[in-house]
Coordinates of C-alpha atoms and ligand atoms in Angstrom, one line a residue:
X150 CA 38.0 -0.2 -49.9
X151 CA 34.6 1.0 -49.3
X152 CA 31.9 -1.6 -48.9
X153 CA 28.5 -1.6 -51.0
X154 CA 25.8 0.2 -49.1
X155 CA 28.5 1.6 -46.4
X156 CA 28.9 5.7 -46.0
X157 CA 31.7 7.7 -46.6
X158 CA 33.8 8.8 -43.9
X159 CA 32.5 12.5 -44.0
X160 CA 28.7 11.7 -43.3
X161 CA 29.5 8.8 -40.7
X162 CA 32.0 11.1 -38.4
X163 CA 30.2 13.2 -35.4
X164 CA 28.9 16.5 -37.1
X165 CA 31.2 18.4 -34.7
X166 CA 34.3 16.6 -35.6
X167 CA 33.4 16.7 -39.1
X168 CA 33.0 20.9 -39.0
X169 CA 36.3 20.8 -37.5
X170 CA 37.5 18.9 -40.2
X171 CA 36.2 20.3 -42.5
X172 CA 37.1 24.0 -41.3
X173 CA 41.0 22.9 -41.3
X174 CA 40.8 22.1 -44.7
X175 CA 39.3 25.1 -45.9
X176 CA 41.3 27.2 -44.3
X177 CA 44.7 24.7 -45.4
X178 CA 42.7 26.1 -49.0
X179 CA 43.3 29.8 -48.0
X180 CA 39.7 30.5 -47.0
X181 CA 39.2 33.0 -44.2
X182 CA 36.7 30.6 -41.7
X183 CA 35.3 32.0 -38.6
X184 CA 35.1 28.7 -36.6
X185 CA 31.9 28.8 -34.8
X186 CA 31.1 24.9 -34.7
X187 CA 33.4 23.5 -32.9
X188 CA 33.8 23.7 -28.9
X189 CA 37.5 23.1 -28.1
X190 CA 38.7 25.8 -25.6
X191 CA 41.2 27.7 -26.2
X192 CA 43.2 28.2 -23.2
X193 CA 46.8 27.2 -22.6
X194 CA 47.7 24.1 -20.4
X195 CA 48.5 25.2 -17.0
X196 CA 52.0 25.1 -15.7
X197 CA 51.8 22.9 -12.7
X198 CA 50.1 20.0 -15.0
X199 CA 52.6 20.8 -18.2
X200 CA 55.5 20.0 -15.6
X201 CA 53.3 16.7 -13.8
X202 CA 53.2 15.7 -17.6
X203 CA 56.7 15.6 -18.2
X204 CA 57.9 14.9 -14.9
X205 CA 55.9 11.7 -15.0
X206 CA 56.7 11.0 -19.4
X207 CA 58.8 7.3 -18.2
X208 CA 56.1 6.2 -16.8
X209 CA 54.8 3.5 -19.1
X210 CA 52.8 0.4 -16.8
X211 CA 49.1 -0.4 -17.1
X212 CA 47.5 1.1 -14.5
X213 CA 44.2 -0.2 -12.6
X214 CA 41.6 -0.2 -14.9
X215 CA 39.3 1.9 -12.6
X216 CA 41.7 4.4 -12.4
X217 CA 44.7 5.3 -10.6
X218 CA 43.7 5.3 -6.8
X219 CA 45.7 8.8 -5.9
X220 CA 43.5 10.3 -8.7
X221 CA 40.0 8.5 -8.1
X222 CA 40.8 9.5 -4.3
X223 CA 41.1 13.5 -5.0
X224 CA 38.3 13.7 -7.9
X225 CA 36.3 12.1 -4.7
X226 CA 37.3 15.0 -2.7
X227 CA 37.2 17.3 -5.0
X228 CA 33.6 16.8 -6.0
X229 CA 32.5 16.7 -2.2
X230 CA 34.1 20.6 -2.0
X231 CA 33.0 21.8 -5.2
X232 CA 29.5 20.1 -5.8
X233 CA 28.8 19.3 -2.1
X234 CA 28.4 15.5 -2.8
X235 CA 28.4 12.7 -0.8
X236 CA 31.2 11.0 -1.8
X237 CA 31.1 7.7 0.5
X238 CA 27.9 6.7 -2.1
X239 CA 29.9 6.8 -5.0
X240 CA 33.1 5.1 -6.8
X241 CA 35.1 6.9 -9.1
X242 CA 35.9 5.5 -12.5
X243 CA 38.0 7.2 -14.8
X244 CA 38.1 7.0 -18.7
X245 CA 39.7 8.3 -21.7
X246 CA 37.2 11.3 -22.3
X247 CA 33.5 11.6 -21.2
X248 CA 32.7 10.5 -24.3
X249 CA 33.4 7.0 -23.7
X250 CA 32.2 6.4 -20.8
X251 CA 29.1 8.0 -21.5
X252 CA 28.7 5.4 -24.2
X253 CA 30.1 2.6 -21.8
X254 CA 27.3 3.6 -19.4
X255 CA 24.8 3.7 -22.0
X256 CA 25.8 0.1 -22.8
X257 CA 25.7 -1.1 -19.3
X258 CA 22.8 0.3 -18.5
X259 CA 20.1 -1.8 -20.6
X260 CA 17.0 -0.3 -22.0
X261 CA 15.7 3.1 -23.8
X262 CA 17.1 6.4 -23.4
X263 CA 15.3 9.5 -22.6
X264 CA 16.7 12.4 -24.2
X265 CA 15.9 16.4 -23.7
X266 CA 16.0 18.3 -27.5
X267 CA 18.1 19.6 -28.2
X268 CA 20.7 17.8 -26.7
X269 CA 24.3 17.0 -27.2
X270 CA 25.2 15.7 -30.9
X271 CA 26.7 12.4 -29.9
X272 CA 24.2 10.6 -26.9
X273 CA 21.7 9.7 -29.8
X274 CA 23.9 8.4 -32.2
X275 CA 25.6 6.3 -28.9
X276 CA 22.5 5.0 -28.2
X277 CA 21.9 4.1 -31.8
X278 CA 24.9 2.3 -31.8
X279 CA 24.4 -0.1 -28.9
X280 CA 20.9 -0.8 -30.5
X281 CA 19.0 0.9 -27.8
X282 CA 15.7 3.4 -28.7
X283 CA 15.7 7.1 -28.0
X284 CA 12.9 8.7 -26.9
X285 CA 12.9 12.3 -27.0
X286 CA 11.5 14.9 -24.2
X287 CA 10.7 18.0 -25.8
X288 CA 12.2 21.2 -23.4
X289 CA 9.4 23.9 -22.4
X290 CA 9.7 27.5 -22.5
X291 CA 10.5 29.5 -19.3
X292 CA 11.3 33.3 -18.8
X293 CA 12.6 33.1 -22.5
X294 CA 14.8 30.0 -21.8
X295 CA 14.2 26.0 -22.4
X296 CA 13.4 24.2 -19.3
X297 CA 13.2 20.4 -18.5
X298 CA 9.8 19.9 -17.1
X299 CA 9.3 17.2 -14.5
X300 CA 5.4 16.7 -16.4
X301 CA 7.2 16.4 -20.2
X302 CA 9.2 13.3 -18.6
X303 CA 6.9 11.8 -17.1
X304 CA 4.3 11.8 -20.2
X305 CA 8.0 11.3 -22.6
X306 CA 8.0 7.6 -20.1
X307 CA 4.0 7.0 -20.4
X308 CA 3.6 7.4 -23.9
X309 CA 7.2 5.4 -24.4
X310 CA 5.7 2.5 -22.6
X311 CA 2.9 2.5 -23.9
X312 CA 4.3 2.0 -27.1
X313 CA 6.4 -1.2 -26.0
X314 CA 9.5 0.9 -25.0
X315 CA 11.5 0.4 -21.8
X316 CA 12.9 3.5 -20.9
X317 CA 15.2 3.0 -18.0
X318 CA 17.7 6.3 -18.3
X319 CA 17.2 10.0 -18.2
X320 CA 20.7 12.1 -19.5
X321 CA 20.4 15.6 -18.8
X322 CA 23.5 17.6 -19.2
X323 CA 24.3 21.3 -17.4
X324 CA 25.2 23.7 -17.9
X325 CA 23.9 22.4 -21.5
X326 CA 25.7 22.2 -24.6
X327 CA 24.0 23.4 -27.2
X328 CA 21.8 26.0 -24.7
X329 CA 24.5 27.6 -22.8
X330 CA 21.6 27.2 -19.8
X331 CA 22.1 25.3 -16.9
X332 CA 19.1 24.0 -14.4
X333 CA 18.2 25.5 -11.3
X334 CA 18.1 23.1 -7.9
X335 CA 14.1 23.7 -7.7
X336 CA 14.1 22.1 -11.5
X337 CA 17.0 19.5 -10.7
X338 CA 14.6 18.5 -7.7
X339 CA 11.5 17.9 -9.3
X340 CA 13.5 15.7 -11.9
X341 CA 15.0 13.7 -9.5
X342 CA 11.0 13.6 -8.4
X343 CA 10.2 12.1 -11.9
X344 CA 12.8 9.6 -11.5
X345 CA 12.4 8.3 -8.5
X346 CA 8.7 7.8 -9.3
X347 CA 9.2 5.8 -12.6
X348 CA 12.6 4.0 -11.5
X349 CA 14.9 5.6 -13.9
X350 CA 18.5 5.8 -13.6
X351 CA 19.8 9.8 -14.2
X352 CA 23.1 10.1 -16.1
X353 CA 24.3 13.7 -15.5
X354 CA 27.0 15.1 -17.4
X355 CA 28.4 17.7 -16.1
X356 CA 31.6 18.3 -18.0
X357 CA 30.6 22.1 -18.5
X358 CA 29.8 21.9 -14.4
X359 CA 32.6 24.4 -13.2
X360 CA 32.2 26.5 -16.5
X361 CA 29.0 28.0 -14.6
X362 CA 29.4 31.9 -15.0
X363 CA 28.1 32.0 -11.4
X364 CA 30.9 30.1 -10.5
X365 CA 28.7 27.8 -8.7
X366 CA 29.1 23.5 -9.8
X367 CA 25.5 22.5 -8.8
X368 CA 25.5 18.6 -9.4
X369 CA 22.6 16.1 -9.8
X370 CA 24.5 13.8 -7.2
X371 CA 24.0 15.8 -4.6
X372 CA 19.8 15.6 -4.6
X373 CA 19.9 12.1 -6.0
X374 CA 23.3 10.0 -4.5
X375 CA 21.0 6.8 -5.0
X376 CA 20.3 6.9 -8.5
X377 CA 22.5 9.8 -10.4
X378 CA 25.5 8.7 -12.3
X379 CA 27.5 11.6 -13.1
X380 CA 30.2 12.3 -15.8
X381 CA 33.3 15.0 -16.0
X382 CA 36.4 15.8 -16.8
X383 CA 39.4 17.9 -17.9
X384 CA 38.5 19.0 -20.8
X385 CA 36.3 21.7 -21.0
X386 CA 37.2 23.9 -17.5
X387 CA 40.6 23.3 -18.6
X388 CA 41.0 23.2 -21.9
X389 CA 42.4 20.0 -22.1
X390 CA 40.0 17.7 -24.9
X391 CA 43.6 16.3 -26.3
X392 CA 44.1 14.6 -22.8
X393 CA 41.4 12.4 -23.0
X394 CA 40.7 12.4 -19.4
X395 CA 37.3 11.7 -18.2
X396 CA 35.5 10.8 -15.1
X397 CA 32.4 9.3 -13.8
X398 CA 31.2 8.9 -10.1
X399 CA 28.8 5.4 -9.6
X400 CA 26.2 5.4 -6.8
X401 CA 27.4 2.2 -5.1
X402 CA 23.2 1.7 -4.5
X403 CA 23.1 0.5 -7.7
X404 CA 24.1 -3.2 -7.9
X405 CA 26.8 -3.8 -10.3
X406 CA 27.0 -0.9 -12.0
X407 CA 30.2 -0.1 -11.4
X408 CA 31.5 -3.3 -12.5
X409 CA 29.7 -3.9 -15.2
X410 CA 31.6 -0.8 -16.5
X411 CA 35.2 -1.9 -15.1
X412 CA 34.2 -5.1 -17.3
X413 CA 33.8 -3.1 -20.2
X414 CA 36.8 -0.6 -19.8
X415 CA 39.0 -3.6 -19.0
X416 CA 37.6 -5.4 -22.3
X417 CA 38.3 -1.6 -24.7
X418 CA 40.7 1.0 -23.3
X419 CA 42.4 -0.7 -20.5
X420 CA 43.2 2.3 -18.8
X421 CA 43.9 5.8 -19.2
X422 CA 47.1 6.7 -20.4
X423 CA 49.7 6.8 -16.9
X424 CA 51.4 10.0 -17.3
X425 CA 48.4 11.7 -18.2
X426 CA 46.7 10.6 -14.8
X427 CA 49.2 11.3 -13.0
X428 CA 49.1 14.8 -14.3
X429 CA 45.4 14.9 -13.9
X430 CA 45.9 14.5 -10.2
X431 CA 47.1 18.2 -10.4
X432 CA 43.3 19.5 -11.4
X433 CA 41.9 17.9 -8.1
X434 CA 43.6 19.2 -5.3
X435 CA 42.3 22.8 -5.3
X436 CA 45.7 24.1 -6.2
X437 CA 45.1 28.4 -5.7
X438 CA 47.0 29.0 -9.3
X439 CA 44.3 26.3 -11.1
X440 CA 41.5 27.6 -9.0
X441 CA 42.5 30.8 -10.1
X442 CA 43.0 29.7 -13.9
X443 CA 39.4 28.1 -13.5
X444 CA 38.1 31.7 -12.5
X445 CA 39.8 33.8 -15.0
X446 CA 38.6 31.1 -17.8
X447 CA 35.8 30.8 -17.1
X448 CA 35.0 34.7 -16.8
X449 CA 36.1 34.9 -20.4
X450 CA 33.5 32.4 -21.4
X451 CA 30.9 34.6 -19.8
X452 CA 31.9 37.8 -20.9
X453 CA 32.5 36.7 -24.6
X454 CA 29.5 34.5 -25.0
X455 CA 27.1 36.9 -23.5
X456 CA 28.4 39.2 -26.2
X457 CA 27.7 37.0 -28.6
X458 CA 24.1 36.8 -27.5
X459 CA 23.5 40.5 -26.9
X460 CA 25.4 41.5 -30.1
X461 CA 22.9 38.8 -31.9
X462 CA 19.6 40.6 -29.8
X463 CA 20.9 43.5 -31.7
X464 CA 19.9 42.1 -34.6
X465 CA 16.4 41.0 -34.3
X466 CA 17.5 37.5 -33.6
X467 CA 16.4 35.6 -30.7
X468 CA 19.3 34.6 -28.8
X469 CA 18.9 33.7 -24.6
X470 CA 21.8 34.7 -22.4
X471 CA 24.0 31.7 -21.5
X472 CA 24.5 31.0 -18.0
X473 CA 27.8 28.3 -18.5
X474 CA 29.8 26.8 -21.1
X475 CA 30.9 28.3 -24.6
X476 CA 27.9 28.3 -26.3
X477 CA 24.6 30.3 -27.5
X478 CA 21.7 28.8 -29.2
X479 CA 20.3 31.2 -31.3
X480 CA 17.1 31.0 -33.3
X481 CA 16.9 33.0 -36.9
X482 CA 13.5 32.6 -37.3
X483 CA 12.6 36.2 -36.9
X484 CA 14.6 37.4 -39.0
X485 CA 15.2 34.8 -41.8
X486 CA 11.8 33.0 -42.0
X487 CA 10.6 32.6 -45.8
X488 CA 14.4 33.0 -46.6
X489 CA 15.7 29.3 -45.5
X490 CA 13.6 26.3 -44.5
X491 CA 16.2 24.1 -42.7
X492 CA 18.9 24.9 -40.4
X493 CA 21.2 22.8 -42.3
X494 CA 20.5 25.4 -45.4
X495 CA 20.8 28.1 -43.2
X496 CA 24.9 26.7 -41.6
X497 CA 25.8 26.1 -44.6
X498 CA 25.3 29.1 -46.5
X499 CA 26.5 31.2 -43.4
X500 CA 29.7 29.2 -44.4
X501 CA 30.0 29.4 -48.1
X502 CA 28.8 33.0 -48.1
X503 CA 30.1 34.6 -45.1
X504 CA 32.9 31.9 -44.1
X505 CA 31.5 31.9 -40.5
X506 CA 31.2 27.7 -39.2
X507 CA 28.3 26.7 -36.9
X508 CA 26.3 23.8 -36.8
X509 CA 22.7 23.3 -37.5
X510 CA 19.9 23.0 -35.0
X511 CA 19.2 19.6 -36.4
X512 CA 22.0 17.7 -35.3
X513 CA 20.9 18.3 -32.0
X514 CA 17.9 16.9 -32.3
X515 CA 15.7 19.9 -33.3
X516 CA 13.4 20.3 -36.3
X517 CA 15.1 21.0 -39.3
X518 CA 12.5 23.8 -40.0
X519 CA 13.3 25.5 -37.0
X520 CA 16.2 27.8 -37.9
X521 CA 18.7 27.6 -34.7
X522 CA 22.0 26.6 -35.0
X523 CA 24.9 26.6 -32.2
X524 CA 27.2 28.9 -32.0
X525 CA 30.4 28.1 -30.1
X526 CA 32.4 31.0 -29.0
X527 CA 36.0 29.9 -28.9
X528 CA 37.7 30.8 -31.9
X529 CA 40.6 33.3 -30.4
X530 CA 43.9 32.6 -28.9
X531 CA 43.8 31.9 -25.0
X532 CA 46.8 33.3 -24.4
X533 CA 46.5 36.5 -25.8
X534 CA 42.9 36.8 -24.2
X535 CA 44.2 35.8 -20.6
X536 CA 46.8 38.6 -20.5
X537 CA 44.4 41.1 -21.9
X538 CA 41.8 40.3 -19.8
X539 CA 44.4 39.9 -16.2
X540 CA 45.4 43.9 -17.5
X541 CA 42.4 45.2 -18.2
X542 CA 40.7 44.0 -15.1
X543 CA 37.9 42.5 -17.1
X544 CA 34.9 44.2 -18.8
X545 CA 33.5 47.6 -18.7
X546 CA 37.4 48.8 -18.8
X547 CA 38.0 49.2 -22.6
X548 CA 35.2 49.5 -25.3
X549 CA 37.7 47.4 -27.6
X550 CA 38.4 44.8 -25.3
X551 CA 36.3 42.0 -27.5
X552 CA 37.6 43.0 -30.3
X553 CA 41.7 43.0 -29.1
X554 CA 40.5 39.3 -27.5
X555 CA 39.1 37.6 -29.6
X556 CA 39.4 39.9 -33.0
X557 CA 37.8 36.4 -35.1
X558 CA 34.5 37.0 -32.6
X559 CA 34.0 40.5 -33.4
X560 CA 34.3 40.0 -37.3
X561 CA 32.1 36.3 -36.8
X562 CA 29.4 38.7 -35.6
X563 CA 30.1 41.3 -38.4
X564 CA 29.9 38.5 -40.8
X565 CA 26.5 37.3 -39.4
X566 CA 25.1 41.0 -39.4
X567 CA 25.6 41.0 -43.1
X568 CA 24.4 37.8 -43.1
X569 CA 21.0 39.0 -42.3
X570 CA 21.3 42.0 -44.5
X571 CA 21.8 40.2 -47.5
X572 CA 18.9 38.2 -46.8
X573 CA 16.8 40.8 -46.0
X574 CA 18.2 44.1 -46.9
X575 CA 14.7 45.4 -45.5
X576 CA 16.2 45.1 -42.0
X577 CA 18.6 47.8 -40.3
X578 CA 20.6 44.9 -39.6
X579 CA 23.3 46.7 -41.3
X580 CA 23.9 49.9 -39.2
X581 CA 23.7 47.6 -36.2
X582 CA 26.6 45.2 -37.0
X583 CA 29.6 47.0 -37.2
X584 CA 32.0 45.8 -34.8
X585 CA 33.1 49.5 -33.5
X586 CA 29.4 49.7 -32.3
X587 CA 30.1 46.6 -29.7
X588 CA 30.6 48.9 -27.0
X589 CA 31.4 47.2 -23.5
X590 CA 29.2 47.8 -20.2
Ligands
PLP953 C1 27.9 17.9 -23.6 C2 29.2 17.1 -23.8 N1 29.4 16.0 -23.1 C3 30.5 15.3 -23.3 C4 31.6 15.7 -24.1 C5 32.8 14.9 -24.3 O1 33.9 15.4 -23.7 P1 35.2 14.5 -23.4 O2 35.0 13.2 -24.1 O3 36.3 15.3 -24.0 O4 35.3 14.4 -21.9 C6 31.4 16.9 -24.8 C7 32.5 17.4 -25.7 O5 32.2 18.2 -26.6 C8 30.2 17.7 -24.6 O6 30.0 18.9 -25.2

């Protein structure tokens, strides 16, 4: 029973969860839903873990709660190849999911947060949770894209104190869900500047770290070893959310850090499921069939999202070229100003009208009058898209090859060029939205 006062279950889940939910049940209705608001990829498990999984399903012990040594051992190697870290300054801790320990850290580490907006839906609400404040750092404007700046920290941490705050933690995430952009080293350095200067801890997740379309995993850790906690894990490189597998690497310069968190895991989850570390151990050990996996993947996230964004520049919307992930962050203000005056007005006719699912700028933090929402490009079978793309030796082939991939992208863009005509029929977006005019170069 629900108590007095209390909300329902709909308005107190995570607004990306809730989409998700609420697009299964739509669709359950018979409704046609393009699923733009949810980032689960798409791909298939890969063979080598599917068999680990099984081959390992009897066993069933507790297994040390900061995770099982063979797997903290090659996520420590692993990391030094990839992301060029210095693993001898850091313990490995694993969870289940990012998520969690993200919030564990958030919990261990006392004081205020400092947050970038937009940012990731759930780091607020975490920090709500525990009690803790959030103080926002507004991004700048570079070259067209939003950039941390080193000065909008450092004023975010004056003006905090100031006014009887304590920030103590900086969490940047790269490449950036909802942005698609990731930061540069020369930007990466002068934050590490900011926090060394004002003696803030920087939490770095970098679950989207070897989804960079330049196939290059820059990490935090690697300019900062004595003051950057970072977080990964399976499940956006491979597709493998369900798993709940996350990591986090601990610079051992900070005192007790790291067990103030195994205090914490061994007081909630205990440990990770066993089989499913075992398995995990696979990811880690630079197997060439999972490299190769990583490299095909992640060249379909670039060449569909970057369609996504140059199909929406068609269109007279302002839409920046991701560099990572599976997401664009477009802004309808061009074309739809006068026409909506929230983003949350804007999603949710896009929905009811068009049946195409996004989320609204303002969950991330944004003003509500600004009209951006996030657009996540995964709604296609991985399957299907991995053979197409390993025979058609990727773009520039096949003028069709979006649309024979992922045939829900193509008509999700169709759907949001008549968005934009209807409400505006002044426009040309019309004659620019057809999906036979997506050519590939
Ligand atoms: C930016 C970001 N961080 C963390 C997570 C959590 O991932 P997981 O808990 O599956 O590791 C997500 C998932 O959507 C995410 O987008």
């Amino acid at each position: 029973m629900q108590q007095a006062g209390s909300r329902d279950i709909k308005s107190a889940i995570s607004p990306t969860l809730a989409i998700n939910e609420l697009v299964h049940s739509m669709r359950d209705k018979g409704r046609k839903i393009f699923h733009m608001g949810f980032g689960e990829a798409p791909f298939p498990v890969p063979p080598r873990m599917m068999d680990a999984l099984r081959d390992n399903a009897r066993e069933r012990s507790y297994l040390p709660v900061a995770g099982l040594p063979q797997l903290c051992k090659a996520v420590a190697e692993h990391q030094a190849f990839h992301a060029d870290v210095d693993m001898e300054r850091f313990d490995v801790l694993i969870g289940p999911g990012s998520k969690i320990i993200l919030f564990a850290l958030q919990m261990a580490i006392p004081g205020d947060t400092l947050l970038p907006v937009p940012s990731w839906v759930s780091y607020s609400p975490q920090s709500k949770l525990l009690g803790q404040h959030v103080v926002p750092v507004p991004m700048g404007l570079s070259g067209g894209g939003l950039v941390l700046e080193a000065a909008a920290i450092d004023q975010a941490v004056e003006q905090a104190r100031a006014a009887g705050h304590n920030p103590t933690k900086l969490l940047i995430n790269f490449p950036s869900n909802p942005t698609g952009l990731t930061i540069d080293d020369a930007t990466l350095l002068s934050i590490v500047e900011v926090c060394r200067s004002r003696n803030l801890i920087l939490i770095s997740d970098e679950i989207y770290g070897r989804l960079s379309f330049d196939h290059r995993y820059r990490s935090a850790a690697r300019h900062f070893p004595e003051g950057c906690v970072v977080t990964t894990g399976l499940s956006k490189h491979l597709s493998l959310g369900g798993w709940r597998l996350g990591i986090s690497l601990i610079p051992k310069s900070l005192p007790g850090l790291f067990e103030d968190l195994c205090h914490i895991a061994s007081e909630t989850w205990s440990c990770v499921a066993a089989p499913v570390q075992i398995a995990a151990v696979e990811a880690y050990l630079n197997h060439p069939d999972i490299e190769a996996f990583i490299t095909s993947t992640t060249d379909i996230h670039a060449y569909i999202n970057r369609r996504i964004a140059e199909q929406l520049s068609r269109l007279g919307v302002n839409c920046v070229s991701p560099q990572g992930g599976f997401y664009t962050w477009p802004d309808f203000s061009n074309v739809l100003d006068g026409v909506y005056t929230s983003s949350e007005q804007m999603a949710a006719s896009l929905l009811e009208q068009h049946g195409v699912a996004t989320l609204p700028g303002v969950v991330f933090g944004e003003d509500s009058a600004t009209l951006k929402l996030r657009l996540s490009g995964c709604d296609y079978d991985g399957e299907t898209a991995l053979d197409i793309w390993a025979s058609s030796g990727g773009p520039g082939t096949r003028a069709d090859l979006l649309e024979r991939m992922a045939p829900n992208i193509t008509a999700a863009l169709t759907e949001l060029g008549s968005f934009i005509f209807d409400c505006n029929p002044a426009t040309d977006a019309e004659s620019t939205h057809r999906p036979e005019e997506i050519s590939d170069r």
